[in-house]
Amino acid sequence: MEIKPETFRPRAFVHRQPGWGRWLRGGFVSLAVLCGAVGILLYSDPTLIPQAVDIARGVIGPQPVALLESWVFQARDQARRIQYQTTGNAPALAWAGPTPIIPHVSAAPASAPATPPPDTATSAALSWAPFVFTPVGSLALERAIVTPDPARPYVDTALVRIDLKAAQLHLLAGTQEPISTVKLARPGMIPAADQRNGMLLAAFNGGFKAANGAFGMGVGNTVLLAPVDGLATLAIYRDGHVQLGSWGTDITASPNIAAWRQNCPLLLAGGKPTADTELDDPKLWGHTVGNKIATWRSGLGLSADGRYLIYAAGDDLTVPALAQALALGGASRAMQLDINSWWVRFVTYTTDPTTHRPTAQKLLTDMIGDKRQFLIADSRDFFYVTAR
C-alpha cells in the first residue's frame, strides 16, 4: 500500500522523541561493547567461531556476514603485505607431522629414498617428497609446497599428491551436511571396516554447506542434493577410478558412479585456469566471500591421465591462486573445496601401537583438528583415502 506524503510526519515523530540521538549513540556503544565481548569470547575459545558465524548468518543473513568476513580477511591480508614489505618476513607454512618412515617390508620399492628430499618448490621446479606408504610399502601420498601467487610471494600452499594406483578415494556425507530431505543413515565417520589393519591413510574436507549454493552430492544410490549442470564435479566410480569435470558434459548420471560431489565451477580445464576463476560472482562461489578475497582455501585436482589426485590447501589464497597451485601440482582439471580456517582440514593416519586403532595427524600446524578427526561423527561431508 502506498503511503501518502501527508500521512507520514517524521518531524512530529522526532519532536516526540527528544532523546532519539542519545538513544542511537547509546545503541552503538552497547553494540560495540557486545561485539568486543563476543570477540574476546571467541578469541579465548576458537571452537565457538563456526557456531557464532552460523548464528550470525541466521540472524542478519548470509550477505552481511560475508561482507564482514571480507573486511576482516582484507584487513588481515593487508597487514601481512605490509609486514612482508617492511621486514621481508611472513608466517611460514609448516608441516605438522614428523618425517615419514618407509615401512620395513619386503614389498617396499627399492628405489624409495630412506631420507625424503626437501619438499619445497617454486613455480619453476616442483619436488615431491614421500609422505605416506601403504602397509605393503607402496608409496601412496607425496607432498610439496608451492608459491602460486605473484602478487603475494610470501604465501605458500601445501600440496598432497595421491597415487590412485596405490590408494582408493571414498566420500561420506556428514551428520548434518549437506542438508537434505532424503532419508539416509549418516553416521558421519569413517566406517570401522576401513579403519582396520593400517589400511586407512588420509582424510580431508569436502565442499560448501547446502546453504552456500546447494551444490549437488550423491552417495551410493542416494541423491542428497540434485546435480546442477555445468558445475565442477568429482565422481568416484564403483571400479575405483575417479573422474573430475563438468556435470552434464564430462560427467553424467550413471549406475557405475559410487559417489559424487559438486562445488562451484571448474578451476582448471586442460591444466589452465578457467575464465570463471576471474569472475567475482557470488552465485558462482557459494554466496560467500568473493573469489579475489584471500583466505584459507582448499581444492582438489586430477592429473590428465587420471592417476593422481592433487589436494591443495593454504592460507591467504584467492581463487586464481588456488587454481595456479593445483596447476603447479600437475592437475589437468580441478575444483575448489571448502574455505576458511575452520573447514580446511587434511589428516593422515598412523596405527597406535597400544590400541591398534588409527590416530589422526594434521597436515599443517595451523590446521584445525585432533587425533580423532573423521574417526568420530562429523557434521560436514568429507573424503577419505584407503590403501588398495
Short mmCIF file of C-alpha atoms in Angstrom, two decimals, residues 170 172 190-201 358 375 384-387:
data_model
loop_
_atom_site.label_atom_id
_atom_site.label_comp_id
_atom_site.label_asym_id
_atom_site.label_seq_id
_atom_site.Cartn_x
_atom_site.Cartn_y
_atom_site.Cartn_z
CA HIS A 170 35.90 -42.51 -0.71
CA LEU A 172 30.93 -39.66 3.04
CA ILE A 190 34.91 -43.43 8.61
CA PRO A 191 33.47 -46.97 8.74
CA ALA A 192 35.14 -49.34 11.20
CA ALA A 193 35.94 -51.77 8.38
CA ASP A 194 38.18 -49.14 6.73
CA GLN A 195 39.97 -48.34 9.99
CA ARG A 196 41.48 -51.82 10.36
CA ASN A 197 44.92 -53.26 9.57
CA GLY A 198 46.53 -49.92 8.80
CA MET A 199 44.52 -49.54 5.60
CA LEU A 200 43.31 -46.01 6.43
CA LEU A 201 45.77 -43.49 5.01
CA PRO A 358 44.20 -45.23 13.81
CA LEU A 375 37.05 -41.06 13.26
CA TYR A 384 38.96 -40.33 2.93
CA VAL A 385 41.69 -42.50 1.42
CA THR A 386 42.46 -46.18 1.97
CA ALA A 387 45.19 -48.44 0.63
#
